Amino acid sequence: RDGTARRLAGPVLRELASALKSGGCLGHVACVVLQRRLRAMLRPPRRPRDSGDISNGSDDGDSGYLDAVAFVADGSTLPRRSGRSSLPMPSPPAVPFRSPESGQLARTVTVDVGRWRRYLNGDGTVRKRPADDANGDAGMGELGKRKAGREDGADDDTTETTVTMRGMIIPCGVTLIVGGGYHGKSTMLQAVSLGVYDSIPGDGRERVVTHADAVSVRAEDGRYANNVNVSAFLSDLPSGRSVNGASVADRKRDTTRFSTGDASGSTSQAAGTVEAVESGASALLVDEDVSAANFMARDGRMRAMIMDEPITPFLYRVNGLYLSKRHGISTVVVVGGVGEWLDVADAVVLMRDYRAEDGLAKARSVSYQFSYGHVQYGGRGVVHRLPWEA
């Protein structure tokens, strides 16, 4: 019986061993090594919560970290062939990513990948290896390996271990991705949200990396929530309890232990946000298109119209979340319709014709023109900048 198993498994194992030694497989490994080492450069490990300080190390003078939520390398292909496909859109018509000419957003990064450098080009893309290298380095002498390396474009210096890339960072803090419709805002955020995972060579986004504990948050109508403390966003909710067969509005529902089997858009997004905070997320990734409008923001007219609104919009909490000594959570938001977000931005990526520009200066100018009438919100602070712990 053992002999039969060996005869059946032998060819499969030999083919597997050959594939594992192939240039394609080793290039795949090199691609993953690059992504993980680049991801580790975004920001230092977070300190335990019980230390009382989760500082990301940006003030300690350590220039080895980018102090960023994500990095998007020049030349990356972000668009997909369709909304249902994970394959990259051919170029053209896809426009390869190019970082803006900005001191705040543009970075040149050098990553040490060790011996895996020989399977990568100088910019971190996976080297296309010749067909006769399908069996990898098995049986090749040192001279043969160096010769093969030169034929496929490898550097003559076999001690080279680093790759250098230019690209754009999404800095820590509150970053907005803005722009007109169909200019690439959601495409950018989708690439950033998937950057927490390792991409395969040829995906087009294999040099787009995001801090591993960044979390995407959206409205999820009908979801279940159990004992979630949503009091930072919801208060004085009517309970809808019945007294003698008649429905009454009890304004004392406890939102520090909020439970429901059928959450609305706003309550579901509030619960999802708090769950991400409690799970230790370092960044929240939010797209206005798939969010609850009344959870995201509320303009001055609605504040005047509805004085007893139970929802504190997410807009008013993002600065407090980042400045909180306990959490220090960054937020990346795609915005296309609510200009009040410009009042809280630390960085702005302006997408124009699928190209990224630094829009912070313009955002601050617009904010100054339109936001001079900030009012106090419930005595808790200036609108848009409520402390998280309050």
C-alpha atoms as one frame of an Amber mdcrd trajectory, in Angstrom:
protein
   0.000   0.000   0.000   2.872   2.401   0.854   4.569   1.620  -2.441   1.395
   2.458  -4.378   1.087   5.759  -2.560   4.687   6.633  -3.381   4.196   5.772
  -7.050   1.096   7.949  -7.228   2.503  10.850  -5.244   5.998  10.776  -6.748
   5.263  12.658 -10.008   3.139  15.218  -8.182   5.835  15.878  -5.600   8.544
  16.157  -8.278   6.446  18.661 -10.219   5.778  20.612  -7.028   9.484  20.658
  -6.131  10.306  21.949  -9.618   7.660  24.676  -9.347   8.949  25.778  -5.945
  12.406  26.300  -7.465  11.088  28.220 -10.470  11.885  31.849 -11.075   8.180
  32.684 -10.955   7.749  31.216  -7.484  10.899  32.858  -6.136   9.817  36.164
  -7.676   6.488  35.805  -5.884   8.276  35.289  -2.570  10.511  38.307  -3.235
   7.403  40.406  -3.956   5.847  39.402  -0.622   9.100  40.049   1.274   9.227
  43.550  -0.216   5.625  44.300   0.761   6.080  43.130   4.336   9.292  45.040
   4.887   7.831  48.166   3.316   4.712  47.813   5.479   6.921  47.560   8.571
   8.475  50.912   7.630   5.168  52.811   7.751   5.178  53.318  11.512   6.710
  51.626  14.571   4.802  48.972  16.506   2.128  50.380  18.787   2.690  50.247
  22.516   0.284  48.273  24.668  -2.776  50.179  25.822  -2.005  49.612  29.473
   1.151  51.672  29.061  -1.093  54.737  28.917   0.522  56.023  25.704   0.245
  54.625  22.188   2.543  57.198  20.579   3.502  56.108  17.068   7.022  57.354
  17.508   6.760  60.242  15.057   8.210  62.641  17.628  11.169  60.595  18.717
  13.401  61.648  15.832  13.507  58.181  14.290  13.701  58.807  10.552  13.488
  55.097   9.770   9.678  55.244   9.705   7.420  57.096   7.280   4.830  58.036
   9.937   2.173  57.001   7.439  -0.986  54.945   7.109  -0.120  53.778   3.588
   2.375  54.035   0.733   1.479  54.010  -2.986   4.440  53.553  -5.341   4.768
  55.362  -8.657   3.847  53.161 -11.609   1.212  51.173  -9.701  -1.938  50.260
 -11.645  -4.876  50.973  -9.336  -7.985  50.638 -11.611  -9.556  47.228 -12.192
 -10.990  45.926 -15.473 -14.487  46.191 -14.033 -16.287  46.510 -10.736 -16.562
  42.718 -10.594 -12.978  41.931 -11.557  -9.835  41.893  -9.449  -7.619  41.982
 -12.559  -5.750  45.207 -13.374  -7.037  47.407 -16.177  -4.640  47.425 -19.142
  -2.655  50.602 -19.721  -3.913  52.395 -21.716  -6.630  53.273 -20.828  -5.492
  52.876 -17.185  -3.232  55.706 -16.003  -0.239  54.463 -13.950  -0.059  56.161
 -10.572   2.284  59.096 -10.170   2.899  60.785  -6.839   2.349  64.537  -6.512
   5.191  67.035  -6.327   4.653  67.616  -2.638   6.976  67.662   0.315   4.186
  66.420   2.567   2.994  63.523   0.407   5.879  62.445  -1.843   8.563  60.106
  -0.519  11.510  58.158  -1.886  11.902  54.920   0.034  14.766  52.431   0.118
  13.907  48.918   1.285  16.433  46.200   2.134  15.107  42.863   0.865  18.326
  40.904   1.331  19.037  38.048  -1.046  15.608  38.400  -2.651  16.893  41.493
  -4.465  18.036  39.408  -7.423  14.401  38.623  -8.270  13.375  42.290  -8.250
  14.130  45.288 -10.418  15.631  48.404  -8.896  12.173  49.965  -8.397  10.746
  46.916  -6.605   8.810  45.405  -9.503   9.253  41.669 -10.040  11.866  40.890
 -12.625  10.698  39.013 -15.716  12.945  35.994 -15.780  13.914  34.135 -18.978
  11.967  31.007 -19.892  15.022  28.778 -19.578  15.150  29.705 -15.876  11.880
  27.844 -15.220  13.709  25.331 -13.067  15.266  28.007 -10.903  18.811  27.781
  -9.630  18.879  23.991  -9.243  22.122  22.590 -10.612  23.542  26.016 -11.550
  27.027  26.887 -10.514  27.910  30.315  -9.152  29.207  31.463 -12.545  26.016
  30.249 -14.209  23.864  32.113 -11.683  25.744  35.362 -12.267  25.454  34.914
 -16.028  21.711  34.259 -15.801  21.338  37.299 -13.574  23.048  39.547 -16.141
  20.920  38.157 -18.996  17.643  39.033 -17.254  18.746  42.512 -16.215  20.226
  41.806 -12.787  22.878  44.128 -11.468  26.439  42.919 -11.863  26.921  43.714
  -8.178  25.673  40.510  -6.586  25.842  42.125  -3.128  23.010  44.581  -3.932
  20.187  44.041  -1.432  18.029  47.168  -1.678  15.324  48.567  -3.946  14.375
  52.239  -4.171  10.859  53.491  -4.927   9.291  56.895  -5.222   5.657  57.224
  -4.251   2.999  58.905  -2.133   2.301  58.390   1.538  -1.059  58.722   3.246
   0.219  60.473   6.388  -1.024  59.802   9.889  -3.797  62.117  11.012  -6.947
  62.993   9.063  -6.457  62.593   5.313  -9.123  63.422   2.743  -9.242  61.987
  -0.775 -11.259  64.482  -2.795 -12.052  65.146  -6.433 -14.765  65.141  -9.036
 -16.905  62.154  -9.922 -15.115  59.384 -11.819 -11.668  60.837 -11.114 -10.347
  57.895  -9.068 -11.178  58.688  -5.427 -12.798  55.358  -4.516 -10.262  53.482
  -6.658  -7.491  54.997  -4.564  -9.201  54.086  -1.285  -9.890  50.541  -2.486
  -6.193  50.074  -3.261  -5.262  51.451   0.160  -7.815  49.244   1.961  -6.456
  46.118   0.236  -2.899  47.149   1.060  -3.235  45.438   4.443  -2.868  42.180
   2.470   0.009  40.985   0.305  -0.719  41.235  -3.434   0.552  38.858  -6.090
   2.974  39.923  -8.843   1.070  41.373 -11.784  -1.820  42.664  -9.673  -0.687
  46.241 -10.266  -1.000  47.054  -6.565   1.853  44.931  -5.267   3.749  48.068
  -4.224   0.767  49.577  -2.413   0.976  48.785   1.297  -1.119  49.840   4.278
  -0.552  49.460   8.000  -1.749  45.976   8.907  -4.386  47.045  11.440  -6.144
  49.673   9.306  -9.877  48.899   9.103 -12.510  49.804   6.503 -15.772  51.045
   8.025 -19.093  51.497   6.235 -22.834  51.478   6.832 -24.293  47.970   7.167
 -28.061  48.275   7.316 -29.682  45.391   9.183 -26.551  44.204  10.988 -26.540
  42.852  14.534 -24.902  44.751  17.391 -24.590  43.613  20.988 -23.564  45.742
  23.991 -21.541  48.252  21.971 -20.684  51.573  23.595 -21.764  54.005  20.869
 -22.264  56.961  23.227 -19.558  58.921  21.389 -21.930  59.065  18.422 -25.431
  58.317  19.744 -27.301  59.633  22.766 -30.911  60.048  23.927 -32.257  57.448
  21.539 -35.973  56.710  21.860 -36.506  53.151  23.051 -39.867  52.612  21.381
 -41.108  50.675  24.407 -44.777  49.972  24.815 -46.847  51.041  27.852 -50.409
  49.689  28.079 -50.293  48.871  24.408 -49.247  52.363  23.351 -45.778  53.236
  22.045 -43.868  55.840  24.055 -40.593  57.619  23.452 -38.266  56.963  26.359
 -35.338  59.382  25.975 -33.136  57.513  28.424 -32.024  54.560  26.365 -28.510
  53.534  27.421 -26.178  53.893  24.439 -23.161  52.748  26.422 -24.528  49.208
  25.929 -26.285  49.506  22.614 -27.866  46.357  21.196 -30.065  45.771  18.169
 -30.845  42.988  15.751 -31.591  45.362  12.864 -29.325  48.415  12.884 -29.982
  51.407  10.665 -27.291  52.878   8.431 -26.105  55.386  11.031 -26.270  53.076
  14.058 -24.553  50.268  12.140 -21.688  52.547  11.130 -21.397  53.898  14.664
 -21.174  50.337  15.990 -18.631  49.358  13.328 -16.476  52.379  14.111 -16.457
  51.701  17.852 -15.696  48.011  17.282 -12.714  48.992  15.120 -11.475  51.379
  17.830 -11.852  48.749  20.540 -10.068  46.124  18.443  -6.973  48.340  18.250
  -7.212  49.732  14.717  -4.527  52.263  13.823  -6.559  53.825  11.012 -10.159
  53.983   9.793 -10.804  53.926   6.036 -14.148  55.455   5.075 -15.832  56.125
   1.729 -18.603  58.703   1.729 -20.406  56.771  -1.042 -21.106  53.748   1.171
 -21.610  55.598   4.444 -24.711  56.867   6.208 -25.073  60.558   5.352 -26.373
  61.576   8.796 -23.550  59.701  10.516 -20.816  61.357   8.444 -21.736  65.040
   8.788 -24.512  67.542   9.469 -24.486  71.098   8.151 -25.443  74.286   9.972
 -28.946  74.407   8.550 -29.792  70.953   9.875 -28.234  71.776  13.239 -30.561
  74.769  13.426 -33.570  72.779  12.193 -33.160  69.806  14.531 -31.912  70.949
  17.900 -32.285  67.589  19.652 -30.485  65.417  17.093 -29.234  62.266  18.906
 -26.369  61.652  16.449 -22.953  63.269  16.858 -21.474  63.018  13.339 -18.222
  61.215  12.665 -16.877  64.503  11.268 -16.834  65.957  14.773 -14.871  63.030
  16.220 -12.013  62.341  13.795  -9.617  64.943  15.209 -10.304  63.785  18.746
  -9.656  60.180  17.766  -6.223  61.044  16.384  -5.241  63.391  19.206  -6.431
  60.950  21.873  -3.472  59.714  23.940  -5.200  56.375  24.344  -5.994  55.669
  20.696  -4.138  57.925  18.226  -6.244  56.618  15.338  -5.845  58.123  11.872
  -8.738  58.478   9.424  -8.749  58.357   5.625 -11.999  59.608   4.095 -13.164
  59.798   0.487 -15.214  62.998   0.211 -17.103  64.348  -2.770 -20.179  66.106
  -1.459 -19.698  67.583   2.037 -17.235  70.464   2.190 -17.215  70.697   6.003
 -14.663  67.876   5.993 -12.124  70.413   4.718 -12.180  72.014   8.182 -10.591
  68.994   9.877  -8.019  67.817   7.307  -4.342  67.337   8.080  -3.650  66.243
   4.482  -5.676  66.331   1.254  -5.134  64.146  -1.815  -6.862  65.833  -4.750
  -7.633  63.385  -7.574  -7.788  65.067 -10.975  -7.984  63.005 -14.175  -6.793
  59.937 -12.211  -3.692  61.788 -11.010  -2.966  62.716  -7.412  -2.204  66.279
  -6.341  -1.597  67.888  -2.977  -4.799  69.797  -2.222  -4.132  70.880   1.369
  -3.351  74.547   0.618  -6.524  74.954  -1.413  -8.569  73.086   1.203  -7.371
  75.434   3.949  -8.180  78.444   1.804 -11.703  77.183   1.136 -12.177  76.303
   4.803 -11.121  79.803   5.856 -13.604  81.395   3.458 -16.621  79.334   4.473
 -16.061  78.232   8.078 -15.689  81.511   9.973 -19.020  80.918  11.740 -18.092
  77.863  13.848 -20.394  77.490  16.838 -20.122  75.622  20.109 -21.604  72.129
  20.039 -23.524  71.359  23.206 -20.929  73.175  25.291 -18.374  70.445  24.507
 -16.097  72.295  22.145 -15.881  73.913  18.740 -17.865  72.141  16.062 -15.786
  69.561  14.119 -13.164  69.142  16.846 -14.692  67.341  19.819 -12.325  65.394
  22.089 -12.857  61.633  21.895 -12.816  60.968  25.633 -15.513  63.574  26.392
